[in-house]
Tab-separated table of C-alpha atoms and ligand atoms in Angstrom:
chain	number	residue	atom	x	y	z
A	1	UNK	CA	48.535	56.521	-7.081
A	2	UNK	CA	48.906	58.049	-3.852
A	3	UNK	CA	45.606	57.554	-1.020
A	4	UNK	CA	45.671	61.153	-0.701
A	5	UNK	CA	45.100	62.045	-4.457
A	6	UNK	CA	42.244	58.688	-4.537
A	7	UNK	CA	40.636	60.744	-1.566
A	8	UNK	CA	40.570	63.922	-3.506
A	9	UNK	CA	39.213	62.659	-6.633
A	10	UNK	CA	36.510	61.062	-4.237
A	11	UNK	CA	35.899	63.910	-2.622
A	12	UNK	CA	35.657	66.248	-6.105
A	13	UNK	CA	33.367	63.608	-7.529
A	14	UNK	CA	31.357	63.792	-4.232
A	15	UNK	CA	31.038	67.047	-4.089
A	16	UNK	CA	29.962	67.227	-8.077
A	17	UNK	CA	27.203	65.371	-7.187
A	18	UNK	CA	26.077	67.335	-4.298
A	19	UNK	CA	26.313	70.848	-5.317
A	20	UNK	CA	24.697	69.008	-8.905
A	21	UNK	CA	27.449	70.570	-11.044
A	22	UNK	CA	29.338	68.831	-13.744
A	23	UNK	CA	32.597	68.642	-13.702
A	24	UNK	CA	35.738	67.986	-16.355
A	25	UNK	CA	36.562	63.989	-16.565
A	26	UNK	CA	39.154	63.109	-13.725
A	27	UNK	CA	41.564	61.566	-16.216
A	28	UNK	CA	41.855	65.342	-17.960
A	29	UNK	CA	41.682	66.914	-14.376
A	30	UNK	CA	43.637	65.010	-12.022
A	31	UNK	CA	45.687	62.202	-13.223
A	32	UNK	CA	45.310	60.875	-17.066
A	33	UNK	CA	46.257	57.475	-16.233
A	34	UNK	CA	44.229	56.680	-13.601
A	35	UNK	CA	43.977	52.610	-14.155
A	36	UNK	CA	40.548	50.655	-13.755
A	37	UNK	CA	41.690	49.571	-10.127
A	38	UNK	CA	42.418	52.837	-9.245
A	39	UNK	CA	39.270	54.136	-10.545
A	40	UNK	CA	37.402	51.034	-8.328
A	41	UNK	CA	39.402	52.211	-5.279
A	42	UNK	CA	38.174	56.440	-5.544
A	43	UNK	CA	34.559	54.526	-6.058
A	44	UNK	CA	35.021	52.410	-3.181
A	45	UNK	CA	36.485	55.835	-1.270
A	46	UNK	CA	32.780	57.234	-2.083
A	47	UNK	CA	30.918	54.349	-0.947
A	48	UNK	CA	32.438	54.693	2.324
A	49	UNK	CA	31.873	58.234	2.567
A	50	UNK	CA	28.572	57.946	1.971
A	51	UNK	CA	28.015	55.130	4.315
A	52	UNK	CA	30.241	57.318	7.338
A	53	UNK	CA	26.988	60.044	6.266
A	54	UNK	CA	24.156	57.835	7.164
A	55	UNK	CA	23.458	56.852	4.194
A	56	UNK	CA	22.628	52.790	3.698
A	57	UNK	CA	23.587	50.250	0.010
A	58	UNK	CA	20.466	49.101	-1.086
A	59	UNK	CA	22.658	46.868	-3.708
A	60	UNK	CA	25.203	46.944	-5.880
A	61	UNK	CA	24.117	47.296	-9.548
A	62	UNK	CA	25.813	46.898	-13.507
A	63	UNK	CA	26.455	48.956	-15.971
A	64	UNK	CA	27.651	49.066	-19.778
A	65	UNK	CA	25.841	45.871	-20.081
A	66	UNK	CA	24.714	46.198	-23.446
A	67	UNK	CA	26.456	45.363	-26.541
A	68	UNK	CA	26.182	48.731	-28.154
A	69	UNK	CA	27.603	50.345	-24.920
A	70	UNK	CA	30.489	48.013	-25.013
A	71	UNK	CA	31.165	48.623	-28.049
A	72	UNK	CA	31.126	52.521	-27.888
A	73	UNK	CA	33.539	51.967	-24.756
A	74	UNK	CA	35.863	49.540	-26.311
A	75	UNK	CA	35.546	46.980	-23.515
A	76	UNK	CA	34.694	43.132	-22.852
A	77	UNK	CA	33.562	43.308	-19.543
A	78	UNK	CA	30.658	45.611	-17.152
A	79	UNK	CA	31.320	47.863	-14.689
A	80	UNK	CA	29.440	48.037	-11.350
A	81	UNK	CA	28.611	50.535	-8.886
A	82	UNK	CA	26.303	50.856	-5.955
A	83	UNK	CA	22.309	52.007	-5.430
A	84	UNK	CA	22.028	53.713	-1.753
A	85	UNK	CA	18.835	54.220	-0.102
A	86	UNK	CA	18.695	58.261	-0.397
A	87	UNK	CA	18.364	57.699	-4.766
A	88	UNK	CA	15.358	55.383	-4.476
A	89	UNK	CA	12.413	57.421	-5.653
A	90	UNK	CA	8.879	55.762	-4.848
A	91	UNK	CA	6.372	54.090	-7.954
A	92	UNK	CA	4.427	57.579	-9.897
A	93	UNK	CA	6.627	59.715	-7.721
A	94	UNK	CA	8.693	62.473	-8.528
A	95	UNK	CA	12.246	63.180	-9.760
A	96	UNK	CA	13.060	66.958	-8.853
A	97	UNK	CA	14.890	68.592	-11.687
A	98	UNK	CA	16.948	70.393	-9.320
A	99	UNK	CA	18.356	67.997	-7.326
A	100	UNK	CA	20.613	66.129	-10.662
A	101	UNK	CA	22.801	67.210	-13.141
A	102	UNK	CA	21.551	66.170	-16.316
A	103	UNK	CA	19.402	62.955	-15.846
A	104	UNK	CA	18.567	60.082	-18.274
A	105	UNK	CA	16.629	57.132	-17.553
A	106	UNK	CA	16.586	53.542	-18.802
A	107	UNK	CA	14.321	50.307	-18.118
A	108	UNK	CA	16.002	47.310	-16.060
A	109	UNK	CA	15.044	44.208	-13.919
A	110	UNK	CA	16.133	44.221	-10.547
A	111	UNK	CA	16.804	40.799	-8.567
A	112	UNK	CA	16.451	40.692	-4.612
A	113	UNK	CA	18.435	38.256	-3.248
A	114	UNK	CA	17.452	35.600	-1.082
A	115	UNK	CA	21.194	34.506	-0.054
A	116	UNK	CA	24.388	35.409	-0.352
A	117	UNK	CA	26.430	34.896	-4.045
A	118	UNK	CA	30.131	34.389	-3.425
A	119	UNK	CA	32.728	34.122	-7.017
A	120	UNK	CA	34.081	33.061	-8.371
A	121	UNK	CA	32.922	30.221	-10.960
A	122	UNK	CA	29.038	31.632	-10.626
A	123	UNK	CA	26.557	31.237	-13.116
A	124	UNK	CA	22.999	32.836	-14.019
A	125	UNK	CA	21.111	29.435	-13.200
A	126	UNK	CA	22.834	29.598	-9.576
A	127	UNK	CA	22.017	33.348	-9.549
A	128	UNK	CA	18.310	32.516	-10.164
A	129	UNK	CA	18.531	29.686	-7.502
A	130	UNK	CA	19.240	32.176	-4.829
A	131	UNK	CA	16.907	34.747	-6.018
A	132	UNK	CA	13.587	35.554	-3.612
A	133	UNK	CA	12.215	38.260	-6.459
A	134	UNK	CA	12.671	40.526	-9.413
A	135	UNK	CA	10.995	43.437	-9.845
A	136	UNK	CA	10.969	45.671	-13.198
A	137	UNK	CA	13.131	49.318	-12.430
A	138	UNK	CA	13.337	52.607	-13.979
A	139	UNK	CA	17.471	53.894	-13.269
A	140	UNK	CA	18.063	57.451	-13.732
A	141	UNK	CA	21.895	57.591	-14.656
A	142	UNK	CA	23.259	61.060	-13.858
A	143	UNK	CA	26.891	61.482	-14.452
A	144	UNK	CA	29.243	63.808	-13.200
A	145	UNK	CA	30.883	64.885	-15.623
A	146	UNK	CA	30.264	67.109	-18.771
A	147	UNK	CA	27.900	66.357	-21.625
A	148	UNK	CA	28.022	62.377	-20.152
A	149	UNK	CA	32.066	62.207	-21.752
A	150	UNK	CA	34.196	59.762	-19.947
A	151	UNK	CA	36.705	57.678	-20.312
A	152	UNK	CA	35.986	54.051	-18.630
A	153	UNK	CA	37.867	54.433	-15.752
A	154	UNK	CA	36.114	57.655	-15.245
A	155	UNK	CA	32.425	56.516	-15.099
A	156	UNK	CA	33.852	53.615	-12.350
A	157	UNK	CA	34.833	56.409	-10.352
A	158	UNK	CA	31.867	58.095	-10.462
A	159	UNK	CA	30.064	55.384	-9.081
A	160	UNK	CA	28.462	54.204	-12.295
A	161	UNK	CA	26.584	57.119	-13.498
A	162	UNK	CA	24.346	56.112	-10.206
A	163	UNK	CA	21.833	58.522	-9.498
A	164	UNK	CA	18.001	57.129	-8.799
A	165	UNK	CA	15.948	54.395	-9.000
A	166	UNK	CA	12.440	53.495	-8.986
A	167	UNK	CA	11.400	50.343	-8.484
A	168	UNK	CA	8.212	48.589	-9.376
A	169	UNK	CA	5.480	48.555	-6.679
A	170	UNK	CA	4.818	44.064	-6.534
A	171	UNK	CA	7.555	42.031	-6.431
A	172	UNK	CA	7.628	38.750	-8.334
A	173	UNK	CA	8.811	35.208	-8.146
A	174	UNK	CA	11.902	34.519	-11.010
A	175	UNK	CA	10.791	30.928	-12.229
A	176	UNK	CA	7.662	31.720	-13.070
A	177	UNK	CA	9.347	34.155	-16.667
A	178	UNK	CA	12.021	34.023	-18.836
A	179	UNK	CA	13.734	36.761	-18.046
A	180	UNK	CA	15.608	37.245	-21.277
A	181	UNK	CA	12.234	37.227	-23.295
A	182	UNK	CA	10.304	39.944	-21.122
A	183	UNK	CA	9.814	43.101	-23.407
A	184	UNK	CA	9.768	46.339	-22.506
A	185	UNK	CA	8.934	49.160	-23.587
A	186	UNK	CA	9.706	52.683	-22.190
A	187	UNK	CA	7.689	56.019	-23.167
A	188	UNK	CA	7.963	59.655	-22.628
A	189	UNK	CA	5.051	61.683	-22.123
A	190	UNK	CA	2.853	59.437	-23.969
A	191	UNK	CA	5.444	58.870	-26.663
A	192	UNK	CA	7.607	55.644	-27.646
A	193	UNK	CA	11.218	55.942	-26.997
A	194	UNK	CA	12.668	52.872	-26.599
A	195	UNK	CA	11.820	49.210	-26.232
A	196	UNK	CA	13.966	46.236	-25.774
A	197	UNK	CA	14.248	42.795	-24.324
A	198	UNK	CA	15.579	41.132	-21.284
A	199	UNK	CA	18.183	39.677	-23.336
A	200	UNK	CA	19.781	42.878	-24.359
A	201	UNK	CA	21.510	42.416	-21.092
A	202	UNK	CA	24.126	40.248	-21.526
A	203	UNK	CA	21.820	37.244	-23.248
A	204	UNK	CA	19.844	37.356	-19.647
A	205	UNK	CA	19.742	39.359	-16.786
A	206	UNK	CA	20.711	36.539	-14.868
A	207	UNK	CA	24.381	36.224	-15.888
A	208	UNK	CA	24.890	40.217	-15.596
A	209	UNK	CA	24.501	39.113	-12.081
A	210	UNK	CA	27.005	36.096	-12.425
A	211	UNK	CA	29.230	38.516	-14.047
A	212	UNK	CA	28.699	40.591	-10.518
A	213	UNK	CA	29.678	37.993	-8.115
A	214	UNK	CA	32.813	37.062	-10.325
A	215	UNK	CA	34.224	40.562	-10.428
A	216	UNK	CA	33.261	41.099	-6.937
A	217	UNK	CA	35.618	38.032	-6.177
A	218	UNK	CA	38.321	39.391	-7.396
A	219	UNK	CA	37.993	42.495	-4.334
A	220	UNK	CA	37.439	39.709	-1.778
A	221	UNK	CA	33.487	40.801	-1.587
A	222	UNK	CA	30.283	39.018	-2.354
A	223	UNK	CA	26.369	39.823	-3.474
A	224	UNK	CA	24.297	39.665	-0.042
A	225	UNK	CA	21.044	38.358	1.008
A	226	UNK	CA	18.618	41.363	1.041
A	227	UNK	CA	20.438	43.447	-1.982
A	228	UNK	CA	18.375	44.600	-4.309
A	229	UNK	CA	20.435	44.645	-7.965
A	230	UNK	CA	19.677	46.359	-11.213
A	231	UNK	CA	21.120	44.170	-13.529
A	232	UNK	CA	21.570	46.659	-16.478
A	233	UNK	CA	19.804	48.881	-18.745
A	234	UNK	CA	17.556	46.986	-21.194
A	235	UNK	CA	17.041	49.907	-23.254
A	236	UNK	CA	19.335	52.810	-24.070
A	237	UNK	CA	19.307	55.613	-21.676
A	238	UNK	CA	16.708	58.777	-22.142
A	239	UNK	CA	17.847	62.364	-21.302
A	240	UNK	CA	14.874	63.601	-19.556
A	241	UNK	CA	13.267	66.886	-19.544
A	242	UNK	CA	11.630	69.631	-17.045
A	243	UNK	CA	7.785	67.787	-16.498
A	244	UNK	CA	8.695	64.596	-18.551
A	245	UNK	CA	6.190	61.964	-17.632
A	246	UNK	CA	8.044	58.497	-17.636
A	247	UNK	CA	6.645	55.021	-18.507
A	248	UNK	CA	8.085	51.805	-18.494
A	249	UNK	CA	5.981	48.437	-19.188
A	250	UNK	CA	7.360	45.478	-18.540
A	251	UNK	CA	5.643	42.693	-20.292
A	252	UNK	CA	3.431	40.233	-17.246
A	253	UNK	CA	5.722	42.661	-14.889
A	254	UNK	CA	2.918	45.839	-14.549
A	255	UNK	CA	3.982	49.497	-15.222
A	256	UNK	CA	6.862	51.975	-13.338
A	257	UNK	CA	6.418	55.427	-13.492
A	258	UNK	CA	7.330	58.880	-12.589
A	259	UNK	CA	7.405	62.421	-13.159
A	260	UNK	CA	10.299	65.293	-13.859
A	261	UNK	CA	9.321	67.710	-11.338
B	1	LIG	O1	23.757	52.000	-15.560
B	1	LIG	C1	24.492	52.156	-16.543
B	1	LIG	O2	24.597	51.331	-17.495
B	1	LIG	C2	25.313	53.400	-16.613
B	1	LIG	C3	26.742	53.094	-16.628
B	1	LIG	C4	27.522	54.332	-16.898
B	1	LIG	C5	27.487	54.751	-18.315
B	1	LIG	C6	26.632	55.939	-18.570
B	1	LIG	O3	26.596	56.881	-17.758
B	1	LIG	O4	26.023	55.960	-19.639
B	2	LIG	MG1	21.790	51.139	-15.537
């Protein structure tokens, strides 16, 4: 595929999410055989434009780490995309309606890394070694494109789904849980949606992060001291509503919160 038409589909995806409009899938749109490399290069395209904007990668993160997600996508491995600073919304603050698409939201852990992680041949216990903290996270996934329909190298393009984050307000030390036992629940104005378990994300948390630095590798990059990583959804994903009050409890990890504005 030519640089010009990876720009483009950057640069329609871009603009999809700034004028908050959904758009048609690319591989309907633009080019139906756009490969998963391809679709990594437009996302890398966007990541630079948003960087040449001012805007600053707070970390990487996964996605499609669940079983059932894998499933419905008919693939063996994650995806990945990247959390900028602009998405991060603060602890009981507020998500404006107007300023996404069609948002859902889903419960994670996020890791902040104390060194850098370099593939490949990296495993959760050395991920956890060169951990400073994790912190429990609420991601709102918003994607481009209609109704949430996309093929996989779609949603890679589109960064992920990546929309907002908020994380947890007290950061904590990773040796003193097991991360694939914490349990979670998340609630909707007052209501149960979802719970889950660390372990719904890929066994443990950890090794969605292993997974990271091995695909990262393979493009020559690494995880970095300082990111900050969600490591995948730990429940399914929650289409939120005008005034939706969100909760997510994190067993020993406190509460996140916000409000649909
Ligand atoms: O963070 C995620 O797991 C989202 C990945 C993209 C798939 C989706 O939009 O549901
Ligand atoms: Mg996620």
């Amino acid at each position: 595929m030519s640089n010009y038409l990876l720009k483009e589909i950057a640069e329609h995806l871009v603009r999809a999410e700034v004028e908050k409009r959904e758009v048609e899938k690319v591989t309907s749109t633009h080019k139906a055989d756009l490969t998963v490399e391809e679709a990594y290069l437009v996302q890398k395209e966007i990541v630079e434009k948003k960087i040449k904007e001012g805007n600053r990668i707070i970390g990487p993160k996964m996605g499609l780490t669940s079983k059932a997600k894998m499933k419905q996508m008919n693939i063996e491995d994650p995806i990945y995309g990247y959390v900028f600073d602009y998405m991060v919304i603060e602890n009981g603050g507020k998500l404006p309606l107007n300023e996404v698409i069609h948002p859902k939201v889903e419960a994670e852990i996020a890791f902040v890394m104390a060194e850098d992680v370099e593939g490949p041949g990296v495993t959760g216990v050395q991920i956890l070694a060169k951990t400073d903290y994790v912190v429990p996270a609420l991601e709102i996934i918003d994607s481009r494109y209609e109704k949430f329909h996309f093929t996989l190298p779609d949603v890679i393009a589109d960064n992920a789904s990546t929309s907002r984050v908020v994380f947890g307000s007290k950061l904590y030390r990773p040796e003193a849980y097991d991360l694939d036992l914490i349990g979670v629940t998340l609630s909707i104005n007052g209501e149960l949606k979802e719970l889950g378990a660390g372990a719904a994300v890929l066994g443990h948390p950890a090794h969605s992060l292993a997974m990271l630095a091995n695909m990262l590798a393979k493009k020559g990059d690494k995880i970095r001291k300082g990111d900050v990583i969600l490591s995948g959804g730990i429940t399914s994903a929650i289409r939120l509503e005008e005034e939706d009050v969100v909760s997510g409890k994190f067993d020993g990890f406190g509460e996140v919160s916000f409000h649909v504005g």
